[in-house]
mmCIF file of C-alpha atoms in Angstrom:
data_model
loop_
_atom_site.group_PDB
_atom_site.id
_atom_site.type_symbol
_atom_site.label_atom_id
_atom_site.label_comp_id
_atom_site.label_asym_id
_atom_site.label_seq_id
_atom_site.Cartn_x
_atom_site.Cartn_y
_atom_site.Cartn_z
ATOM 1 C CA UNK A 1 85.180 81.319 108.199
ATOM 2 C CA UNK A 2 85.640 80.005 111.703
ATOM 3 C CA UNK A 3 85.326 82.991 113.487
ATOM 4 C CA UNK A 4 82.857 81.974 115.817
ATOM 5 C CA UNK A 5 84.346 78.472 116.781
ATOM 6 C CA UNK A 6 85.422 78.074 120.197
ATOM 7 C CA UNK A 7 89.418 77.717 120.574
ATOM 8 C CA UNK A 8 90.745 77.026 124.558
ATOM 9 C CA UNK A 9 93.857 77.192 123.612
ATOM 10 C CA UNK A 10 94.952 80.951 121.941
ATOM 11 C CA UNK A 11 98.148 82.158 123.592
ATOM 12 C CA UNK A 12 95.935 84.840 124.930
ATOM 13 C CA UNK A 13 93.512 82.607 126.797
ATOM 14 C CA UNK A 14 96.380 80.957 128.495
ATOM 15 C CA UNK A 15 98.393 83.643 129.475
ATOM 16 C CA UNK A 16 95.325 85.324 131.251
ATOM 17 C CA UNK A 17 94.677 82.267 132.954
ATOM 18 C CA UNK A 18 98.574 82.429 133.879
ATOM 19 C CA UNK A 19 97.429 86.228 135.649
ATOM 20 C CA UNK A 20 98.744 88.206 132.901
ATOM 21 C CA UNK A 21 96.865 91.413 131.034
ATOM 22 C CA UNK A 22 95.978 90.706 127.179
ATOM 23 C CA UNK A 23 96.577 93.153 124.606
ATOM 24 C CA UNK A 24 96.820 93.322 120.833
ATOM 25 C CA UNK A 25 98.006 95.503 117.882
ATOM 26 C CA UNK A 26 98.200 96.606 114.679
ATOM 27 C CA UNK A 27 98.593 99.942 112.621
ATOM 28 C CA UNK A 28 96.068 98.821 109.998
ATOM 29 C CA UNK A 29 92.632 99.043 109.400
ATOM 30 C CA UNK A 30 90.027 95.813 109.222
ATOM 31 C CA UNK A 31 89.925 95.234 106.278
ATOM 32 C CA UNK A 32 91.417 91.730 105.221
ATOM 33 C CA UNK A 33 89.098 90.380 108.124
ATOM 34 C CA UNK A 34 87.560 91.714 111.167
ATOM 35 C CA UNK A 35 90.605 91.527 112.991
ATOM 36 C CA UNK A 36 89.067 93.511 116.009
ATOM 37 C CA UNK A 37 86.512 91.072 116.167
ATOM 38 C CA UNK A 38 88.350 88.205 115.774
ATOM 39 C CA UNK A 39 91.440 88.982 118.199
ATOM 40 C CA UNK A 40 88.687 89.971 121.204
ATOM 41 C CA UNK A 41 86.033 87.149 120.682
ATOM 42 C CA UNK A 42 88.115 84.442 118.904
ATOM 43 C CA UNK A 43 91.631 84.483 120.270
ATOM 44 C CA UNK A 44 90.688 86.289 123.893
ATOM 45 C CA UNK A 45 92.843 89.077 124.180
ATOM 46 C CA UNK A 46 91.536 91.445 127.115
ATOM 47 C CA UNK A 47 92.114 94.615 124.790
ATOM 48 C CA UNK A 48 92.724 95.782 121.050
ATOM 49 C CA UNK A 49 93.840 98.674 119.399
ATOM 50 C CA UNK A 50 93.739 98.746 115.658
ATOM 51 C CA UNK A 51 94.877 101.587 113.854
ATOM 52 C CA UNK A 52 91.412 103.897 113.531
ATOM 53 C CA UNK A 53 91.849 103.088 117.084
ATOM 54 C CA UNK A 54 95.222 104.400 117.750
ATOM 55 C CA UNK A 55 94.386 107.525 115.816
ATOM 56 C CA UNK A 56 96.614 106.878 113.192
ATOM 57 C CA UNK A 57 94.228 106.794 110.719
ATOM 58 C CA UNK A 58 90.491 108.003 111.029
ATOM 59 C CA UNK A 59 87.888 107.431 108.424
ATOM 60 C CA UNK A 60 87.970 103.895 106.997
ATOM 61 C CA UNK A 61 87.369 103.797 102.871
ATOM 62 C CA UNK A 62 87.896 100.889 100.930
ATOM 63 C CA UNK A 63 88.781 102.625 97.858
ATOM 64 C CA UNK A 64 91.049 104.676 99.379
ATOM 65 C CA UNK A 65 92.855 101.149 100.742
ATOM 66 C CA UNK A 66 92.262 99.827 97.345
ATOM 67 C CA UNK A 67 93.581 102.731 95.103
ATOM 68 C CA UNK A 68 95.799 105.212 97.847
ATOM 69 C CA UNK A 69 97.492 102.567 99.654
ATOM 70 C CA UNK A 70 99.763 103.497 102.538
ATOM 71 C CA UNK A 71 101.579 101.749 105.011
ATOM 72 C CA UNK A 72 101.705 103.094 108.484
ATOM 73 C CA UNK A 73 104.869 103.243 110.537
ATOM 74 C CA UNK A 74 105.407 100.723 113.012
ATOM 75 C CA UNK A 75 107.767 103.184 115.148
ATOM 76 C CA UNK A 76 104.438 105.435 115.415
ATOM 77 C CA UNK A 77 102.649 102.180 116.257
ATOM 78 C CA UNK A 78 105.185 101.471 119.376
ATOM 79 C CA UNK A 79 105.101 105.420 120.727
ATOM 80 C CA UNK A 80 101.117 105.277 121.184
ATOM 81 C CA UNK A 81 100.879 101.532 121.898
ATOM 82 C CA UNK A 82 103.087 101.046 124.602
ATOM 83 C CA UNK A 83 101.853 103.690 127.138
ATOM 84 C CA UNK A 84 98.421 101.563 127.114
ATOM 85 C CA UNK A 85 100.294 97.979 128.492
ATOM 86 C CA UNK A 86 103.800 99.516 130.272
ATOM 87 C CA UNK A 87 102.619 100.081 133.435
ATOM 88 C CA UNK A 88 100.770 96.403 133.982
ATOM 89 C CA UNK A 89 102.338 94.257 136.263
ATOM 90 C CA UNK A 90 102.517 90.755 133.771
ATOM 91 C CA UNK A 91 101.446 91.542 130.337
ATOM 92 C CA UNK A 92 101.193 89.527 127.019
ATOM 93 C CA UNK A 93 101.148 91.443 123.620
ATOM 94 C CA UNK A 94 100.698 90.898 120.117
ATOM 95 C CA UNK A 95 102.446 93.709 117.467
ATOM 96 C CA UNK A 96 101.043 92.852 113.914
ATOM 97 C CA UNK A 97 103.737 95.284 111.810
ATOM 98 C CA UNK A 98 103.077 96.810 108.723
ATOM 99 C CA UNK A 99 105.798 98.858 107.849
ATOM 100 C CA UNK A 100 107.789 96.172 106.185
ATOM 101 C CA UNK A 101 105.584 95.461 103.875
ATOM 102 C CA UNK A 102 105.833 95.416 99.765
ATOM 103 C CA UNK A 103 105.677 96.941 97.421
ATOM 104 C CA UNK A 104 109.292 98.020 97.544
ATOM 105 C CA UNK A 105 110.417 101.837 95.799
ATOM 106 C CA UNK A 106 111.001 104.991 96.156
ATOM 107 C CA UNK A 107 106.991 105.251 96.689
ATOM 108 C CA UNK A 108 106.900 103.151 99.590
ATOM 109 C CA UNK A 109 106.162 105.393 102.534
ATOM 110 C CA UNK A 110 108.503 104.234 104.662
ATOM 111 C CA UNK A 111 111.165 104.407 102.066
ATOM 112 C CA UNK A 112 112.664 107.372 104.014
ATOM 113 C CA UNK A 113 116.070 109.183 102.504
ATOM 114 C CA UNK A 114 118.385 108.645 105.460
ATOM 115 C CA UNK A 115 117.144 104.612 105.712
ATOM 116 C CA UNK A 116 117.821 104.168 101.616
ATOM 117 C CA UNK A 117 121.118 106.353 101.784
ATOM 118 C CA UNK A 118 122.257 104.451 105.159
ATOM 119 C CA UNK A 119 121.469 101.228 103.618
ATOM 120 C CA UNK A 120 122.798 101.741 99.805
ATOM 121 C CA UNK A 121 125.970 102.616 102.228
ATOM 122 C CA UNK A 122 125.887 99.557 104.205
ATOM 123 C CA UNK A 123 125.685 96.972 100.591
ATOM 124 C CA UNK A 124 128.416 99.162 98.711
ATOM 125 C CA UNK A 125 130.803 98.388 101.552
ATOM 126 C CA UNK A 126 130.791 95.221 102.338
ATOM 127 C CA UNK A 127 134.018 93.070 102.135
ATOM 128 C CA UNK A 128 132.407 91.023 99.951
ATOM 129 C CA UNK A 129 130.589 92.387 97.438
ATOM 130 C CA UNK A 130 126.958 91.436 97.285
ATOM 131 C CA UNK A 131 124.415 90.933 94.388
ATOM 132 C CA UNK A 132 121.386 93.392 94.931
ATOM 133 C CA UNK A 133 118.298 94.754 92.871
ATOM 134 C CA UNK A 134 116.588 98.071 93.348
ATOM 135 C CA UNK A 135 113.854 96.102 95.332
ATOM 136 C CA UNK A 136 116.036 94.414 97.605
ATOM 137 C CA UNK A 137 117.744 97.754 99.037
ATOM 138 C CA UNK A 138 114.399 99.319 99.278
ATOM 139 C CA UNK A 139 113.191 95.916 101.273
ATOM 140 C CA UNK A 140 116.115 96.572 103.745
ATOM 141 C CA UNK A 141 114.960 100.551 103.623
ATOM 142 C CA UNK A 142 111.937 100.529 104.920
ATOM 143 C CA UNK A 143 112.409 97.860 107.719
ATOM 144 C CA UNK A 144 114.736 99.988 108.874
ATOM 145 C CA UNK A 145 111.546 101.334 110.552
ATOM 146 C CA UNK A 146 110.794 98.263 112.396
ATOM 147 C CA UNK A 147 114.041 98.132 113.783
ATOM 148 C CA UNK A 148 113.550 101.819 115.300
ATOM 149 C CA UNK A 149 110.036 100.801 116.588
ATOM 150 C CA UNK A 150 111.965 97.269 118.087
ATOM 151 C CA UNK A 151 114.453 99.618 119.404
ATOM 152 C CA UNK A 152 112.676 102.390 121.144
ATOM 153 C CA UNK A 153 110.418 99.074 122.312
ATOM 154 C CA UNK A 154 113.638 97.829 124.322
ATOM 155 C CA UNK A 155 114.196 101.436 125.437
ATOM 156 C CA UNK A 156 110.686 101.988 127.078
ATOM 157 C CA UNK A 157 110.943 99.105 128.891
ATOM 158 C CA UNK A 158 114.544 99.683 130.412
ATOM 159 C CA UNK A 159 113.471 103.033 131.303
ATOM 160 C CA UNK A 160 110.135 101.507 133.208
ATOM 161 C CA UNK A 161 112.527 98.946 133.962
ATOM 162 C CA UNK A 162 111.141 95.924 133.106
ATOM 163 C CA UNK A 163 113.451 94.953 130.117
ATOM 164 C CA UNK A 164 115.296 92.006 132.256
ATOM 165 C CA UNK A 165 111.766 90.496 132.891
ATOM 166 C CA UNK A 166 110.480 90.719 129.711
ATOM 167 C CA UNK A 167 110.604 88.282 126.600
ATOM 168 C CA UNK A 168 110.575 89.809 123.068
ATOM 169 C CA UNK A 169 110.031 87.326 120.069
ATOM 170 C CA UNK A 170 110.109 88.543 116.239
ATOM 171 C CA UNK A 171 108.957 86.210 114.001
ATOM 172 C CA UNK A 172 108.006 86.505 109.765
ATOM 173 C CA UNK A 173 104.713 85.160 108.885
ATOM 174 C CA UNK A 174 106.473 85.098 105.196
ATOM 175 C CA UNK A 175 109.039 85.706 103.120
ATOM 176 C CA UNK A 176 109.526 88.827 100.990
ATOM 177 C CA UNK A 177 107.149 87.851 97.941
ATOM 178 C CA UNK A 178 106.895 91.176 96.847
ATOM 179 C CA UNK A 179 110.609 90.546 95.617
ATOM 180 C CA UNK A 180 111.082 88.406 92.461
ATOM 181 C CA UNK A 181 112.284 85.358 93.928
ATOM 182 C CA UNK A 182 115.867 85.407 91.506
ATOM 183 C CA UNK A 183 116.678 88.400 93.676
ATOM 184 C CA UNK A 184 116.030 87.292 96.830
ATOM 185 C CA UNK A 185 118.375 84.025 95.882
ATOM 186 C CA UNK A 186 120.775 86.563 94.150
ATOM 187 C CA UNK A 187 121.129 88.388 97.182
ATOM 188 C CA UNK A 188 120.930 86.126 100.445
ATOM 189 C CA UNK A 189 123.266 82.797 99.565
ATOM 190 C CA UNK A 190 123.574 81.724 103.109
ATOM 191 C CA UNK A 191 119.712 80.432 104.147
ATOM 192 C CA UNK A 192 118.576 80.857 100.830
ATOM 193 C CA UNK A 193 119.343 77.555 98.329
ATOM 194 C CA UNK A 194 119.538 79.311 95.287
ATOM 195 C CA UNK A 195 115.972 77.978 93.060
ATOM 196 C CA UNK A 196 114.586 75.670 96.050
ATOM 197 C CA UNK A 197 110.680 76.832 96.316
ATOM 198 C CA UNK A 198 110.631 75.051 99.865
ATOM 199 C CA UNK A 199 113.493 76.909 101.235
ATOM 200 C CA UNK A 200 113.267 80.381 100.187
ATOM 201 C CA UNK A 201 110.462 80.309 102.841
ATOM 202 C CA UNK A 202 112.545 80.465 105.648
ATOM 203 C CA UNK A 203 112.469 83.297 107.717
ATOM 204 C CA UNK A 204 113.792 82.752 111.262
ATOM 205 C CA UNK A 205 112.214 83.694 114.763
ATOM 206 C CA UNK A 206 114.411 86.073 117.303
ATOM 207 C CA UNK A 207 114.016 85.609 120.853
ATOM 208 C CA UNK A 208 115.314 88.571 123.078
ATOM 209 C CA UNK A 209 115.995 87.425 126.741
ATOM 210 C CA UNK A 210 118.260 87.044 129.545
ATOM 211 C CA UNK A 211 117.977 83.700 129.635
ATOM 212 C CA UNK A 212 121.326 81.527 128.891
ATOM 213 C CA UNK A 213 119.372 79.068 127.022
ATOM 214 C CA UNK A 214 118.254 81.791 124.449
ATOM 215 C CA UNK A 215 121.614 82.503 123.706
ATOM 216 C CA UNK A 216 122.974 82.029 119.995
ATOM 217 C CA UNK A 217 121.956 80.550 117.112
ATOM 218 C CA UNK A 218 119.997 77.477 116.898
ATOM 219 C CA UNK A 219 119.090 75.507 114.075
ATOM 220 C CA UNK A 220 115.894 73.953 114.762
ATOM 221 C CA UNK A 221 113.187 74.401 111.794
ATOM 222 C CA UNK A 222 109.914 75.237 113.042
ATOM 223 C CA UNK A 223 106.575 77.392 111.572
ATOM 224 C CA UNK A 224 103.772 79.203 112.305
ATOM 225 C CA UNK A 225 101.935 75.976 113.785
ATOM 226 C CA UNK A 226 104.396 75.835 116.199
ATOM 227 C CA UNK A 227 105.039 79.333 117.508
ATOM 228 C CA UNK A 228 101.809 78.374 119.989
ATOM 229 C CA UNK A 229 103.219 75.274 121.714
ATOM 230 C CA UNK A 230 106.952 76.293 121.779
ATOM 231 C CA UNK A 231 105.787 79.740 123.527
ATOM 232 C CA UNK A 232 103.486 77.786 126.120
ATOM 233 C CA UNK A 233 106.016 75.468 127.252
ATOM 234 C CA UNK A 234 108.781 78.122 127.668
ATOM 235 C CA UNK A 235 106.376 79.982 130.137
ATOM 236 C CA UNK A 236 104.893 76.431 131.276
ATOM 237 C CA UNK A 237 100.963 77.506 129.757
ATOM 238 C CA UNK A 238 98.260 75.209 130.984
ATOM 239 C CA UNK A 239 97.889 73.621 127.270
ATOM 240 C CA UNK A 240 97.189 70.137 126.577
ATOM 241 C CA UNK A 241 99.698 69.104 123.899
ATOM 242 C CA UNK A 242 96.925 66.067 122.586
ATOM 243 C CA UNK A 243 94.763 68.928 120.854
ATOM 244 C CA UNK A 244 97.342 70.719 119.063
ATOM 245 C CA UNK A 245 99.162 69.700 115.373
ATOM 246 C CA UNK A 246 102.601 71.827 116.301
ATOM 247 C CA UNK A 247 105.074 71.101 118.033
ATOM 248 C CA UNK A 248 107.490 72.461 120.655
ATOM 249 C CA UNK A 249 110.263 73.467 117.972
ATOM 250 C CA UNK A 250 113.116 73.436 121.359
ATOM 251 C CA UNK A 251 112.305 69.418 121.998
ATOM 252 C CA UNK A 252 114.675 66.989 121.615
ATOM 253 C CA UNK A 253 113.596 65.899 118.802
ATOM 254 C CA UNK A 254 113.746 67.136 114.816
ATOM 255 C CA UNK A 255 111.000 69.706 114.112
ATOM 256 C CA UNK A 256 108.976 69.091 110.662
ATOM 257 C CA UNK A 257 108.105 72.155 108.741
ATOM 258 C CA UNK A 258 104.557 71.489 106.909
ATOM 259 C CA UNK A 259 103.289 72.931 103.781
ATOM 260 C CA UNK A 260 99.699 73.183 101.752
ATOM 261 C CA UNK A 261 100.903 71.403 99.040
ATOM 262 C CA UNK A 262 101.763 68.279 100.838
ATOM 263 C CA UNK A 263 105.338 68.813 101.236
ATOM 264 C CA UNK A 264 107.600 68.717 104.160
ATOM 265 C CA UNK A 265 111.070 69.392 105.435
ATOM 266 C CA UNK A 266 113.653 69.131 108.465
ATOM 267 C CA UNK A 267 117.222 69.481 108.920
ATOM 268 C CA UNK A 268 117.270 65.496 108.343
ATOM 269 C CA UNK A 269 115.419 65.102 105.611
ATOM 270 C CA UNK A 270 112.736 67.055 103.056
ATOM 271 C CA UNK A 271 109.968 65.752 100.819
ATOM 272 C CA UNK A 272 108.954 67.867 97.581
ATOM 273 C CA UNK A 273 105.729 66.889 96.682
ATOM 274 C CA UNK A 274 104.985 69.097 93.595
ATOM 275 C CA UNK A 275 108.562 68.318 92.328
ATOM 276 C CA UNK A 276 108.138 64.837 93.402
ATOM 277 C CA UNK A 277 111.445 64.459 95.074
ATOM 278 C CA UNK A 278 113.020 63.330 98.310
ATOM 279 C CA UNK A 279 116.239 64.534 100.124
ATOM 280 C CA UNK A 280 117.766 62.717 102.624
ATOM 281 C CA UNK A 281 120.277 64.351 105.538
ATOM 282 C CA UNK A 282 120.326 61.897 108.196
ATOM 283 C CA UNK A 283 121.484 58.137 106.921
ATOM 284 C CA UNK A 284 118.981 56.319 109.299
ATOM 285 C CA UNK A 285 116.104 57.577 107.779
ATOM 286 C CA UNK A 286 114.425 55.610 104.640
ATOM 287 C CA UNK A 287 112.272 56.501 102.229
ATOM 288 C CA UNK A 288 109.446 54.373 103.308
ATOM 289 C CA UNK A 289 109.440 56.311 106.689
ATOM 290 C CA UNK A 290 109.178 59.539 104.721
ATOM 291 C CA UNK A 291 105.896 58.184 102.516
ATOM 292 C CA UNK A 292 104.136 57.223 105.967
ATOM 293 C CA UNK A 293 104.821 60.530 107.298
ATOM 294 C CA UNK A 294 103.694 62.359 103.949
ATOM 295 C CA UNK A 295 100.440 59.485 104.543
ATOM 296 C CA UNK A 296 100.508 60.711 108.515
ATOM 297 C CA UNK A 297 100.525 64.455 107.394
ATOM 298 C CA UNK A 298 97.598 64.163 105.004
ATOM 299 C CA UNK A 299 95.320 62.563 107.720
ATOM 300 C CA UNK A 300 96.109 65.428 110.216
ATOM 301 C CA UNK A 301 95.146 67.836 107.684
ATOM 302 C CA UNK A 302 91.778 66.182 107.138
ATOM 303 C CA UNK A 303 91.149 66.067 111.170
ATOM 304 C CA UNK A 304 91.861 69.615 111.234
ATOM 305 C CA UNK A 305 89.213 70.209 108.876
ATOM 306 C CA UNK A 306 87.016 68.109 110.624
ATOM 307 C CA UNK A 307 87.793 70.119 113.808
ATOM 308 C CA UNK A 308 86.946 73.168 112.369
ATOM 309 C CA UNK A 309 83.976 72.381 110.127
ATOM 310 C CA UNK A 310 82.303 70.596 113.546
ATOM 311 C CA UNK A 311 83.793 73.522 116.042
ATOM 312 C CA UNK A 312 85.775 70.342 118.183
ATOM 313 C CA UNK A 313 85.995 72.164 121.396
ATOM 314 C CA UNK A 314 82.576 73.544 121.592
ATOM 315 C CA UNK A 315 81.472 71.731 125.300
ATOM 316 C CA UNK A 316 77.626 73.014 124.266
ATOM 317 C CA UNK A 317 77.322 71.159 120.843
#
């Protein structure tokens, strides 16, 4: 809808300005949107490759998304992908992944013998015996194919050797809805609250570096609003933190996780809006606090409307 609003500050945009070559991916067609449109004009990226692109697929059809659907493998997607940016001196890139997607059974093209038999291995022998439904081990079956594309990734660039200089970030831009959600609590116990609708969103992001600040685990929340300003302060971006609603999710402070329905939540504290409920962590906050920021949170949401509908940063209107 906004597609032709004018937004300074796209990771993209800033890491060119930073000297750095542009490039995005993905082994799909356009079809949900004009992503090759919108990553070139919109978000800035210097080049984009989608899948008709790549060669992968030739030929686009509707129906034949529509009624023959087939994932593409994201392993494929690295081999003819990474020959085009390797070679750059700085480069930025953007892998949009498909292979993981639902839904999840012996259909699922990436649903691969060796991955099912290696994983229906892995669950039976377990010290502790695990809960699982036929949809969960296929889930963990096909991503085995991301992990061989993330792996022969980190293999290219030691052999080019630029691994030691080079940041890799994985993050989820959901959970696995394609899975009943009394499986998914059935099955992961440890970040999963078993019947919490807020929680069974979490997904966490994975930073590969050398850096000893990346190291371990750390429990910060954060979302996709805040992927953008935690990435541009770890490579010190030119952005101007006034203009954005995220948040660095590696400040000192909290981080707030934001929903559509009005909700909210942080390792302190979370606010249930649809079940109209409020759970507090950290002693020293109070409810009252948690109403202004629910209040605080609305307003932002309107302003963000307001940005888009009147394209904010557009210096010619």
């Amino acid at each position: 809808a906004y597609m032709n609003n004018t937004f300074p500050n796209t990771l993209p945009k800033m890491f060119e300005e930073a000297g750095y070559s542009t490039f995005s991916f993905h082994d799909y067609f356009d079809y949900f949107y004009p992503r090759g449109k919108f990553h070139l004009q919109t978000l800035g990226y210097n080049q984009y490759w989608g899948s008709e692109e790549l060669g992968m697929t030739t030929g686009f059809d509707p129906d034949r998304v529509i009624f023959d659907h087939k994932w593409e493998s994201d392993y494929e997607l690295m081999q003819r992908a990474i020959p085009k940016f390797i070679n750059e001196d700085k480069f930025f890139v953007n892998m949009l992944t498909v292979s993981g997607h639902f839904n999840y059974g012996d259909d699922h093209e990436m649903a691969k013998p060796e991955y099912v038999a290696a994983v229906q291995e892995y669950l039976d022998n377990l010290a502790e015996p695990v809960e699982y439904s036929d949809e969960i081990l296929y889930y963990l079956a096909v991503n085995m194919e991301v992990d061989k594309a993330i792996g022969y990734l980190v293999d290219e660039l030691k052999k080019a050797g630029k691994f030691d200089d080079t940041v890799i970030m994985i993050f989820g831009d959901h959970y696995a809805y394609g899975i009943d959600n009394e499986d998914i609590w059935a099955y992961e116990n440890e970040y999963k609250i078993d019947n919490d609708e807020l929680d069974i969103q979490n997904v966490p992001m994975m930073i590969i570096s050398d850096s000893t600040f990346m190291t371990g685990v750390k429990p910060q929340y954060m979302s996709t609003i805040d992927v953008m300003p935690t990435v541009a302060n770890l490579f010190k971006l030119n952005l101007n933190y006034k203009n954005v609603f995220g948040t660095d999710a590696f400040g000192l402070e909290s981080n707030i996780v934001r929903f559509a329905d009005g909700s909210f939540i942080s390792r302190d504290f979370r606010f249930d809006a649809l079940g109209e409920s409020i759970t507090i962590i950290d002693n020293s906050v109070t409810e009252l606090y948690l109403f202004n920021l629910h209040k605080s949170f609305l307003n932002d949401y309107m302003y963000n409307l307001l940005m888009l509908e009147y394209d904010y940063f557009n210096e010619e209107d």
